[in-house]
Amino acid sequence: DLTEITLPSHLKYIGDYAFSSSGLKSITIPATVEEIGSSAFFTCTSLASIELGSGLKSLGYSAFYKCAFTSVELPAGLFYGCSKLETVKIDGKVNYVGDRAFRECSSLKSIDLPSTVTYIGEDAFLECTSLTTLKLPASLEEVGVNFAANSGITSFTVEDGNKNFTV
């Protein structure tokens, strides 16, 4: 059973079901990978750690279905400049929104951050001019410099129980 793999540094695409049901425990996705196909890590129930490369632009449906992650970081610049992106719902155990993750997503109107997010990186929502409100989860501990600069945000909501932020 495959438990470990080193992906080549020139890899651009991880295909549908590529590592499905494997015994992988952790994996680092190189910065050259732009797309992870549908169900690429489907039912990798031992996969507890993943490092997503900064070149990632697309995640296929159920790419990480039933993986054993305890936390996931959205890499810096993940959706940087995706000017047609309108809505984002982040499910699961994401605890870190990387620097510039949604920078210049000028059509972004709503984002639903899960209750597990502890950090929002610098410039994460910079120039998201269509985003008018943002709900900060109770778990949020820190935001980076200019995380919402030059955005359309006119109001923040802080989830009950947040000890670090008040509005």
Short mmCIF file of N, CA and C in Angstrom, two decimals:
data_model
loop_
_atom_site.label_atom_id
_atom_site.label_comp_id
_atom_site.label_asym_id
_atom_site.label_seq_id
_atom_site.Cartn_x
_atom_site.Cartn_y
_atom_site.Cartn_z
N ASP A 1 0.85 -1.19 0.00
CA ASP A 1 0.00 0.00 0.00
C ASP A 1 0.88 1.24 0.00
N LEU A 2 0.61 2.19 -0.87
CA LEU A 2 1.37 3.43 -0.99
C LEU A 2 1.17 4.29 0.26
N THR A 3 2.26 4.57 0.99
CA THR A 3 2.16 5.40 2.19
C THR A 3 2.93 6.70 2.05
N GLU A 4 3.82 6.77 1.08
CA GLU A 4 4.67 7.94 0.92
C GLU A 4 5.00 8.13 -0.55
N ILE A 5 5.07 9.39 -0.99
CA ILE A 5 5.44 9.68 -2.38
C ILE A 5 6.03 11.08 -2.45
N THR A 6 7.01 11.25 -3.32
CA THR A 6 7.55 12.57 -3.61
C THR A 6 7.14 12.90 -5.04
N LEU A 7 6.38 13.96 -5.19
CA LEU A 7 5.90 14.36 -6.51
C LEU A 7 6.97 15.18 -7.22
N PRO A 8 7.12 15.01 -8.53
CA PRO A 8 8.15 15.76 -9.27
C PRO A 8 7.86 17.25 -9.27
N SER A 9 8.91 18.04 -9.25
CA SER A 9 8.78 19.49 -9.16
C SER A 9 8.21 20.14 -10.42
N HIS A 10 8.10 19.40 -11.51
CA HIS A 10 7.54 19.95 -12.75
C HIS A 10 6.08 19.54 -12.98
N LEU A 11 5.49 18.81 -12.05
CA LEU A 11 4.12 18.31 -12.19
C LEU A 11 3.12 19.47 -12.23
N LYS A 12 2.17 19.44 -13.17
CA LYS A 12 1.17 20.50 -13.30
C LYS A 12 -0.24 20.06 -12.91
N TYR A 13 -0.51 18.76 -13.00
CA TYR A 13 -1.88 18.27 -12.79
C TYR A 13 -1.85 16.93 -12.06
N ILE A 14 -2.71 16.80 -11.07
CA ILE A 14 -2.92 15.51 -10.41
C ILE A 14 -4.29 15.03 -10.86
N GLY A 15 -4.34 13.91 -11.56
CA GLY A 15 -5.55 13.44 -12.20
C GLY A 15 -6.63 12.91 -11.27
N ASP A 16 -7.82 12.75 -11.84
CA ASP A 16 -8.95 12.19 -11.11
C ASP A 16 -8.57 10.83 -10.53
N TYR A 17 -8.89 10.61 -9.28
CA TYR A 17 -8.66 9.34 -8.57
C TYR A 17 -7.18 8.92 -8.52
N ALA A 18 -6.24 9.84 -8.74
CA ALA A 18 -4.82 9.50 -8.83
C ALA A 18 -4.30 8.71 -7.62
N PHE A 19 -4.69 9.12 -6.43
CA PHE A 19 -4.21 8.44 -5.21
C PHE A 19 -5.36 7.88 -4.40
N SER A 20 -6.50 7.72 -5.02
CA SER A 20 -7.71 7.25 -4.36
C SER A 20 -7.46 5.96 -3.58
N SER A 21 -7.94 5.95 -2.35
CA SER A 21 -7.87 4.78 -1.45
C SER A 21 -6.46 4.32 -1.14
N SER A 22 -5.48 5.17 -1.36
CA SER A 22 -4.10 4.80 -1.02
C SER A 22 -3.88 4.96 0.48
N GLY A 23 -2.76 4.50 0.96
CA GLY A 23 -2.41 4.60 2.37
C GLY A 23 -1.55 5.80 2.70
N LEU A 24 -1.53 6.81 1.79
CA LEU A 24 -0.71 8.01 2.04
C LEU A 24 -1.01 8.60 3.41
N LYS A 25 0.07 9.02 4.10
CA LYS A 25 -0.07 9.64 5.42
C LYS A 25 0.11 11.15 5.36
N SER A 26 0.96 11.60 4.45
CA SER A 26 1.16 13.03 4.24
C SER A 26 1.64 13.24 2.82
N ILE A 27 1.45 14.45 2.32
CA ILE A 27 1.90 14.77 0.96
C ILE A 27 2.13 16.26 0.85
N THR A 28 3.14 16.61 0.06
CA THR A 28 3.42 18.00 -0.28
C THR A 28 3.15 18.16 -1.76
N ILE A 29 2.26 19.07 -2.09
CA ILE A 29 1.92 19.35 -3.48
C ILE A 29 2.85 20.46 -3.97
N PRO A 30 3.65 20.20 -5.00
CA PRO A 30 4.59 21.23 -5.48
C PRO A 30 3.88 22.48 -5.98
N ALA A 31 4.59 23.60 -5.95
CA ALA A 31 4.03 24.88 -6.39
C ALA A 31 3.68 24.88 -7.88
N THR A 32 4.19 23.93 -8.65
CA THR A 32 3.89 23.85 -10.08
C THR A 32 2.53 23.25 -10.38
N VAL A 33 1.94 22.54 -9.40
CA VAL A 33 0.63 21.91 -9.61
C VAL A 33 -0.45 23.00 -9.62
N GLU A 34 -1.18 23.06 -10.73
CA GLU A 34 -2.24 24.04 -10.89
C GLU A 34 -3.63 23.45 -10.64
N GLU A 35 -3.75 22.14 -10.79
CA GLU A 35 -5.06 21.52 -10.65
C GLU A 35 -4.96 20.15 -10.00
N ILE A 36 -5.87 19.91 -9.08
CA ILE A 36 -6.02 18.59 -8.47
C ILE A 36 -7.39 18.08 -8.91
N GLY A 37 -7.41 16.94 -9.59
CA GLY A 37 -8.63 16.41 -10.17
C GLY A 37 -9.63 15.88 -9.15
N SER A 38 -10.82 15.59 -9.66
CA SER A 38 -11.90 15.06 -8.83
C SER A 38 -11.47 13.76 -8.16
N SER A 39 -11.78 13.67 -6.89
CA SER A 39 -11.53 12.46 -6.09
C SER A 39 -10.07 12.02 -6.11
N ALA A 40 -9.15 12.94 -6.34
CA ALA A 40 -7.73 12.59 -6.44
C ALA A 40 -7.21 11.88 -5.20
N PHE A 41 -7.72 12.25 -4.03
CA PHE A 41 -7.30 11.62 -2.77
C PHE A 41 -8.51 11.00 -2.06
N PHE A 42 -9.49 10.61 -2.84
CA PHE A 42 -10.75 10.04 -2.36
C PHE A 42 -10.49 8.88 -1.40
N THR A 43 -11.09 8.92 -0.25
CA THR A 43 -10.99 7.90 0.82
C THR A 43 -9.55 7.54 1.18
N CYS A 44 -8.67 8.52 1.19
CA CYS A 44 -7.32 8.32 1.74
C CYS A 44 -7.44 8.56 3.24
N THR A 45 -7.95 7.58 3.93
CA THR A 45 -8.33 7.73 5.34
C THR A 45 -7.13 7.85 6.29
N SER A 46 -5.92 7.65 5.79
CA SER A 46 -4.73 7.85 6.61
C SER A 46 -4.06 9.19 6.32
N LEU A 47 -4.53 9.91 5.31
CA LEU A 47 -3.91 11.17 4.91
C LEU A 47 -4.29 12.26 5.91
N ALA A 48 -3.34 12.56 6.81
CA ALA A 48 -3.60 13.50 7.90
C ALA A 48 -2.94 14.86 7.67
N SER A 49 -1.99 14.93 6.73
CA SER A 49 -1.25 16.17 6.53
C SER A 49 -1.06 16.43 5.05
N ILE A 50 -1.36 17.65 4.63
CA ILE A 50 -1.14 18.05 3.24
C ILE A 50 -0.64 19.48 3.22
N GLU A 51 0.32 19.72 2.36
CA GLU A 51 0.80 21.07 2.12
C GLU A 51 0.47 21.40 0.68
N LEU A 52 -0.41 22.36 0.48
CA LEU A 52 -0.85 22.74 -0.86
C LEU A 52 0.09 23.79 -1.43
N GLY A 53 0.57 23.58 -2.65
CA GLY A 53 1.48 24.51 -3.29
C GLY A 53 0.81 25.80 -3.70
N SER A 54 1.61 26.84 -3.85
CA SER A 54 1.09 28.18 -4.14
C SER A 54 0.56 28.35 -5.56
N GLY A 55 0.81 27.40 -6.46
CA GLY A 55 0.33 27.49 -7.83
C GLY A 55 -1.06 26.93 -8.05
N LEU A 56 -1.65 26.35 -7.01
CA LEU A 56 -2.94 25.68 -7.12
C LEU A 56 -4.05 26.66 -7.51
N LYS A 57 -4.79 26.31 -8.57
CA LYS A 57 -5.88 27.15 -9.06
C LYS A 57 -7.22 26.44 -9.03
N SER A 58 -7.21 25.11 -9.02
CA SER A 58 -8.46 24.38 -9.12
C SER A 58 -8.41 23.09 -8.32
N LEU A 59 -9.47 22.85 -7.56
CA LEU A 59 -9.65 21.60 -6.82
C LEU A 59 -10.89 20.93 -7.34
N GLY A 60 -10.77 19.67 -7.76
CA GLY A 60 -11.90 18.92 -8.26
C GLY A 60 -12.86 18.50 -7.16
N TYR A 61 -14.05 18.11 -7.57
CA TYR A 61 -15.08 17.66 -6.66
C TYR A 61 -14.57 16.48 -5.82
N SER A 62 -14.81 16.51 -4.54
CA SER A 62 -14.43 15.45 -3.60
C SER A 62 -12.95 15.11 -3.65
N ALA A 63 -12.13 16.09 -3.96
CA ALA A 63 -10.69 15.85 -4.08
C ALA A 63 -10.11 15.21 -2.82
N PHE A 64 -10.64 15.56 -1.66
CA PHE A 64 -10.09 15.06 -0.39
C PHE A 64 -11.17 14.36 0.44
N TYR A 65 -12.12 13.73 -0.20
CA TYR A 65 -13.22 13.06 0.48
C TYR A 65 -12.71 12.03 1.49
N LYS A 66 -13.16 12.17 2.73
CA LYS A 66 -12.85 11.26 3.85
C LYS A 66 -11.37 11.16 4.21
N CYS A 67 -10.61 12.22 3.94
CA CYS A 67 -9.22 12.25 4.41
C CYS A 67 -9.22 12.55 5.91
N ALA A 68 -8.10 12.30 6.56
CA ALA A 68 -8.02 12.40 8.02
C ALA A 68 -7.39 13.71 8.50
N PHE A 69 -7.54 14.78 7.73
CA PHE A 69 -6.92 16.06 8.10
C PHE A 69 -7.41 16.54 9.46
N THR A 70 -6.47 17.10 10.23
CA THR A 70 -6.85 17.80 11.44
C THR A 70 -6.82 19.30 11.20
N SER A 71 -6.09 19.74 10.18
CA SER A 71 -6.11 21.15 9.76
C SER A 71 -5.60 21.25 8.34
N VAL A 72 -6.00 22.32 7.69
CA VAL A 72 -5.60 22.57 6.30
C VAL A 72 -5.29 24.06 6.19
N GLU A 73 -4.26 24.40 5.44
CA GLU A 73 -3.94 25.80 5.18
C GLU A 73 -4.24 26.08 3.71
N LEU A 74 -4.97 27.18 3.47
CA LEU A 74 -5.14 27.63 2.09
C LEU A 74 -3.89 28.41 1.74
N PRO A 75 -3.18 28.02 0.69
CA PRO A 75 -1.90 28.66 0.39
C PRO A 75 -2.04 30.11 -0.03
N ALA A 76 -0.94 30.83 0.12
CA ALA A 76 -0.90 32.23 -0.28
C ALA A 76 -1.28 32.35 -1.75
N GLY A 77 -2.11 33.33 -2.05
CA GLY A 77 -2.47 33.61 -3.43
C GLY A 77 -3.31 32.58 -4.13
N LEU A 78 -3.97 31.69 -3.39
CA LEU A 78 -4.71 30.58 -3.99
C LEU A 78 -5.68 31.03 -5.08
N PHE A 79 -6.45 32.08 -4.83
CA PHE A 79 -7.42 32.57 -5.83
C PHE A 79 -7.10 34.01 -6.25
N TYR A 80 -5.89 34.44 -6.05
CA TYR A 80 -5.43 35.79 -6.38
C TYR A 80 -5.82 36.14 -7.81
N GLY A 81 -6.55 37.24 -7.98
CA GLY A 81 -6.89 37.74 -9.30
C GLY A 81 -8.01 37.02 -10.02
N CYS A 82 -8.73 36.14 -9.32
CA CYS A 82 -9.88 35.45 -9.95
C CYS A 82 -11.05 36.43 -9.94
N SER A 83 -11.06 37.33 -10.90
CA SER A 83 -11.99 38.46 -10.89
C SER A 83 -13.45 38.08 -11.12
N LYS A 84 -13.74 36.85 -11.53
CA LYS A 84 -15.13 36.44 -11.75
C LYS A 84 -15.69 35.60 -10.60
N LEU A 85 -14.86 35.26 -9.65
CA LEU A 85 -15.28 34.46 -8.49
C LEU A 85 -16.26 35.27 -7.65
N GLU A 86 -17.47 34.73 -7.41
CA GLU A 86 -18.51 35.47 -6.70
C GLU A 86 -18.79 34.97 -5.29
N THR A 87 -18.78 33.66 -5.08
CA THR A 87 -19.09 33.14 -3.75
C THR A 87 -18.10 32.04 -3.38
N VAL A 88 -17.79 31.98 -2.09
CA VAL A 88 -16.89 30.95 -1.57
C VAL A 88 -17.48 30.42 -0.28
N LYS A 89 -17.56 29.11 -0.19
CA LYS A 89 -17.95 28.46 1.06
C LYS A 89 -16.84 27.48 1.39
N ILE A 90 -16.20 27.70 2.51
CA ILE A 90 -15.10 26.84 2.93
C ILE A 90 -15.63 25.91 4.00
N ASP A 91 -15.66 24.62 3.68
CA ASP A 91 -16.12 23.62 4.63
C ASP A 91 -14.92 22.98 5.32
N GLY A 92 -15.22 22.19 6.32
CA GLY A 92 -14.19 21.35 6.90
C GLY A 92 -13.37 22.01 7.98
N LYS A 93 -12.11 21.65 7.99
CA LYS A 93 -11.24 22.02 9.10
C LYS A 93 -10.16 23.01 8.70
N VAL A 94 -10.46 23.89 7.77
CA VAL A 94 -9.49 24.92 7.36
C VAL A 94 -9.28 25.86 8.53
N ASN A 95 -8.00 26.08 8.90
CA ASN A 95 -7.75 26.99 10.01
C ASN A 95 -6.90 28.19 9.62
N TYR A 96 -6.49 28.23 8.36
CA TYR A 96 -5.56 29.28 7.93
C TYR A 96 -5.93 29.71 6.52
N VAL A 97 -6.25 30.99 6.34
CA VAL A 97 -6.47 31.55 5.01
C VAL A 97 -5.20 32.32 4.67
N GLY A 98 -4.47 31.85 3.66
CA GLY A 98 -3.15 32.37 3.33
C GLY A 98 -3.13 33.81 2.85
N ASP A 99 -1.94 34.39 2.90
CA ASP A 99 -1.72 35.74 2.39
C ASP A 99 -2.19 35.82 0.94
N ARG A 100 -2.90 36.89 0.62
CA ARG A 100 -3.38 37.17 -0.74
C ARG A 100 -4.28 36.08 -1.31
N ALA A 101 -4.87 35.24 -0.46
CA ALA A 101 -5.68 34.10 -0.93
C ALA A 101 -6.80 34.52 -1.88
N PHE A 102 -7.44 35.66 -1.63
CA PHE A 102 -8.55 36.12 -2.48
C PHE A 102 -8.29 37.53 -3.01
N ARG A 103 -7.07 37.96 -3.00
CA ARG A 103 -6.71 39.30 -3.46
C ARG A 103 -7.19 39.53 -4.89
N GLU A 104 -7.76 40.70 -5.11
CA GLU A 104 -8.25 41.13 -6.43
C GLU A 104 -9.36 40.24 -6.99
N CYS A 105 -10.10 39.58 -6.12
CA CYS A 105 -11.30 38.86 -6.55
C CYS A 105 -12.44 39.88 -6.52
N SER A 106 -12.45 40.73 -7.50
CA SER A 106 -13.32 41.91 -7.50
C SER A 106 -14.81 41.60 -7.58
N SER A 107 -15.19 40.40 -7.98
CA SER A 107 -16.61 40.02 -8.02
C SER A 107 -17.06 39.25 -6.79
N LEU A 108 -16.14 38.97 -5.88
CA LEU A 108 -16.47 38.18 -4.68
C LEU A 108 -17.48 38.95 -3.83
N LYS A 109 -18.68 38.34 -3.68
CA LYS A 109 -19.76 38.98 -2.93
C LYS A 109 -19.94 38.36 -1.55
N SER A 110 -19.61 37.07 -1.41
CA SER A 110 -19.78 36.45 -0.10
C SER A 110 -18.75 35.35 0.11
N ILE A 111 -18.35 35.24 1.35
CA ILE A 111 -17.44 34.17 1.75
C ILE A 111 -17.90 33.67 3.11
N ASP A 112 -17.98 32.36 3.22
CA ASP A 112 -18.41 31.73 4.45
C ASP A 112 -17.20 31.04 5.06
N LEU A 113 -16.65 31.62 6.11
CA LEU A 113 -15.48 31.05 6.77
C LEU A 113 -15.95 30.09 7.86
N PRO A 114 -15.34 28.91 7.94
CA PRO A 114 -15.76 27.96 8.97
C PRO A 114 -15.32 28.40 10.36
N SER A 115 -15.91 27.79 11.35
CA SER A 115 -15.64 28.14 12.75
C SER A 115 -14.24 27.71 13.19
N THR A 116 -13.47 27.08 12.32
CA THR A 116 -12.13 26.62 12.67
C THR A 116 -11.02 27.59 12.28
N VAL A 117 -11.34 28.64 11.51
CA VAL A 117 -10.32 29.58 11.04
C VAL A 117 -9.74 30.38 12.21
N THR A 118 -8.40 30.31 12.35
CA THR A 118 -7.72 31.05 13.41
C THR A 118 -6.91 32.22 12.86
N TYR A 119 -6.62 32.19 11.56
CA TYR A 119 -5.76 33.23 10.97
C TYR A 119 -6.24 33.57 9.56
N ILE A 120 -6.28 34.88 9.27
CA ILE A 120 -6.53 35.37 7.92
C ILE A 120 -5.30 36.18 7.54
N GLY A 121 -4.65 35.80 6.45
CA GLY A 121 -3.37 36.37 6.05
C GLY A 121 -3.45 37.79 5.51
N GLU A 122 -2.25 38.38 5.39
CA GLU A 122 -2.16 39.74 4.89
C GLU A 122 -2.67 39.81 3.45
N ASP A 123 -3.36 40.90 3.17
CA ASP A 123 -3.93 41.16 1.84
C ASP A 123 -4.92 40.08 1.38
N ALA A 124 -5.42 39.25 2.29
CA ALA A 124 -6.29 38.12 1.92
C ALA A 124 -7.50 38.57 1.10
N PHE A 125 -8.09 39.72 1.45
CA PHE A 125 -9.27 40.21 0.73
C PHE A 125 -9.01 41.59 0.12
N LEU A 126 -7.76 41.92 -0.10
CA LEU A 126 -7.38 43.20 -0.68
C LEU A 126 -8.04 43.36 -2.05
N GLU A 127 -8.70 44.50 -2.23
CA GLU A 127 -9.35 44.85 -3.50
C GLU A 127 -10.49 43.91 -3.90
N CYS A 128 -11.12 43.30 -2.91
CA CYS A 128 -12.36 42.53 -3.15
C CYS A 128 -13.49 43.54 -3.06
N THR A 129 -13.67 44.31 -4.10
CA THR A 129 -14.54 45.48 -4.07
C THR A 129 -16.03 45.16 -3.99
N SER A 130 -16.44 43.94 -4.32
CA SER A 130 -17.86 43.56 -4.23
C SER A 130 -18.21 42.93 -2.89
N LEU A 131 -17.20 42.65 -2.08
CA LEU A 131 -17.43 42.05 -0.75
C LEU A 131 -17.76 43.18 0.22
N THR A 132 -19.01 43.18 0.74
CA THR A 132 -19.44 44.29 1.59
C THR A 132 -19.50 43.94 3.07
N THR A 133 -19.63 42.64 3.40
CA THR A 133 -19.67 42.23 4.80
C THR A 133 -18.77 41.01 4.98
N LEU A 134 -18.27 40.85 6.19
CA LEU A 134 -17.43 39.70 6.50
C LEU A 134 -17.71 39.29 7.94
N LYS A 135 -18.01 38.00 8.11
CA LYS A 135 -18.26 37.45 9.44
C LYS A 135 -16.97 36.81 9.93
N LEU A 136 -16.47 37.30 11.06
CA LEU A 136 -15.25 36.78 11.65
C LEU A 136 -15.63 35.68 12.65
N PRO A 137 -15.12 34.45 12.44
CA PRO A 137 -15.50 33.34 13.31
C PRO A 137 -14.98 33.50 14.74
N ALA A 138 -15.62 32.84 15.67
CA ALA A 138 -15.23 32.90 17.08
C ALA A 138 -13.80 32.43 17.29
N SER A 139 -13.32 31.55 16.43
CA SER A 139 -11.98 30.97 16.56
C SER A 139 -10.86 31.91 16.10
N LEU A 140 -11.20 32.99 15.38
CA LEU A 140 -10.19 33.86 14.78
C LEU A 140 -9.33 34.53 15.85
N GLU A 141 -8.01 34.36 15.69
CA GLU A 141 -7.05 34.92 16.65
C GLU A 141 -6.24 36.07 16.07
N GLU A 142 -6.03 36.04 14.75
CA GLU A 142 -5.13 37.03 14.15
C GLU A 142 -5.50 37.29 12.70
N VAL A 143 -5.33 38.55 12.28
CA VAL A 143 -5.48 38.92 10.88
C VAL A 143 -4.20 39.62 10.44
N GLY A 144 -3.82 39.41 9.19
CA GLY A 144 -2.61 40.03 8.64
C GLY A 144 -2.84 41.48 8.25
N VAL A 145 -1.75 42.15 8.01
CA VAL A 145 -1.76 43.55 7.58
C VAL A 145 -2.59 43.69 6.31
N ASN A 146 -3.42 44.71 6.26
CA ASN A 146 -4.24 45.02 5.09
C ASN A 146 -5.13 43.87 4.63
N PHE A 147 -5.54 43.01 5.54
CA PHE A 147 -6.30 41.83 5.13
C PHE A 147 -7.57 42.18 4.36
N ALA A 148 -8.13 43.38 4.57
CA ALA A 148 -9.34 43.78 3.86
C ALA A 148 -9.22 45.18 3.27
N ALA A 149 -8.00 45.63 3.02
CA ALA A 149 -7.78 46.98 2.50
C ALA A 149 -8.36 47.12 1.09
N ASN A 150 -8.86 48.30 0.80
CA ASN A 150 -9.41 48.63 -0.52
C ASN A 150 -10.49 47.66 -0.98
N SER A 151 -11.16 47.06 -0.02
CA SER A 151 -12.28 46.16 -0.35
C SER A 151 -13.57 46.97 -0.25
N GLY A 152 -14.68 46.32 -0.53
CA GLY A 152 -15.98 46.97 -0.39
C GLY A 152 -16.58 46.77 0.98
N ILE A 153 -15.85 46.16 1.90
CA ILE A 153 -16.39 45.83 3.22
C ILE A 153 -16.74 47.10 3.99
N THR A 154 -18.02 47.17 4.35
CA THR A 154 -18.50 48.30 5.16
C THR A 154 -18.89 47.87 6.56
N SER A 155 -19.00 46.53 6.77
CA SER A 155 -19.30 46.07 8.12
C SER A 155 -18.73 44.67 8.37
N PHE A 156 -18.30 44.48 9.60
CA PHE A 156 -17.82 43.19 10.07
C PHE A 156 -18.77 42.68 11.12
N THR A 157 -18.97 41.39 11.16
CA THR A 157 -19.73 40.74 12.22
C THR A 157 -18.75 39.82 12.93
N VAL A 158 -18.76 39.85 14.24
CA VAL A 158 -17.88 38.98 15.02
C VAL A 158 -18.76 37.93 15.69
N GLU A 159 -18.47 36.67 15.41
CA GLU A 159 -19.23 35.56 15.98
C GLU A 159 -19.12 35.56 17.50
N ASP A 160 -20.21 35.23 18.17
CA ASP A 160 -20.20 35.16 19.64
C ASP A 160 -19.08 34.23 20.13
N GLY A 161 -18.43 34.64 21.18
CA GLY A 161 -17.37 33.84 21.76
C GLY A 161 -15.97 34.23 21.33
N ASN A 162 -15.86 35.15 20.37
CA ASN A 162 -14.54 35.59 19.94
C ASN A 162 -13.97 36.51 21.01
N LYS A 163 -12.82 36.14 21.56
CA LYS A 163 -12.19 36.91 22.64
C LYS A 163 -11.14 37.89 22.12
N ASN A 164 -10.89 37.86 20.81
CA ASN A 164 -9.82 38.67 20.25
C ASN A 164 -10.28 39.90 19.48
N PHE A 165 -11.54 39.90 19.03
CA PHE A 165 -12.04 41.00 18.22
C PHE A 165 -13.41 41.44 18.72
N THR A 166 -13.64 42.74 18.63
CA THR A 166 -14.96 43.29 18.92
C THR A 166 -15.27 44.32 17.84
N VAL A 167 -16.56 44.53 17.60
CA VAL A 167 -16.97 45.53 16.63
C VAL A 167 -17.84 46.54 17.32
#
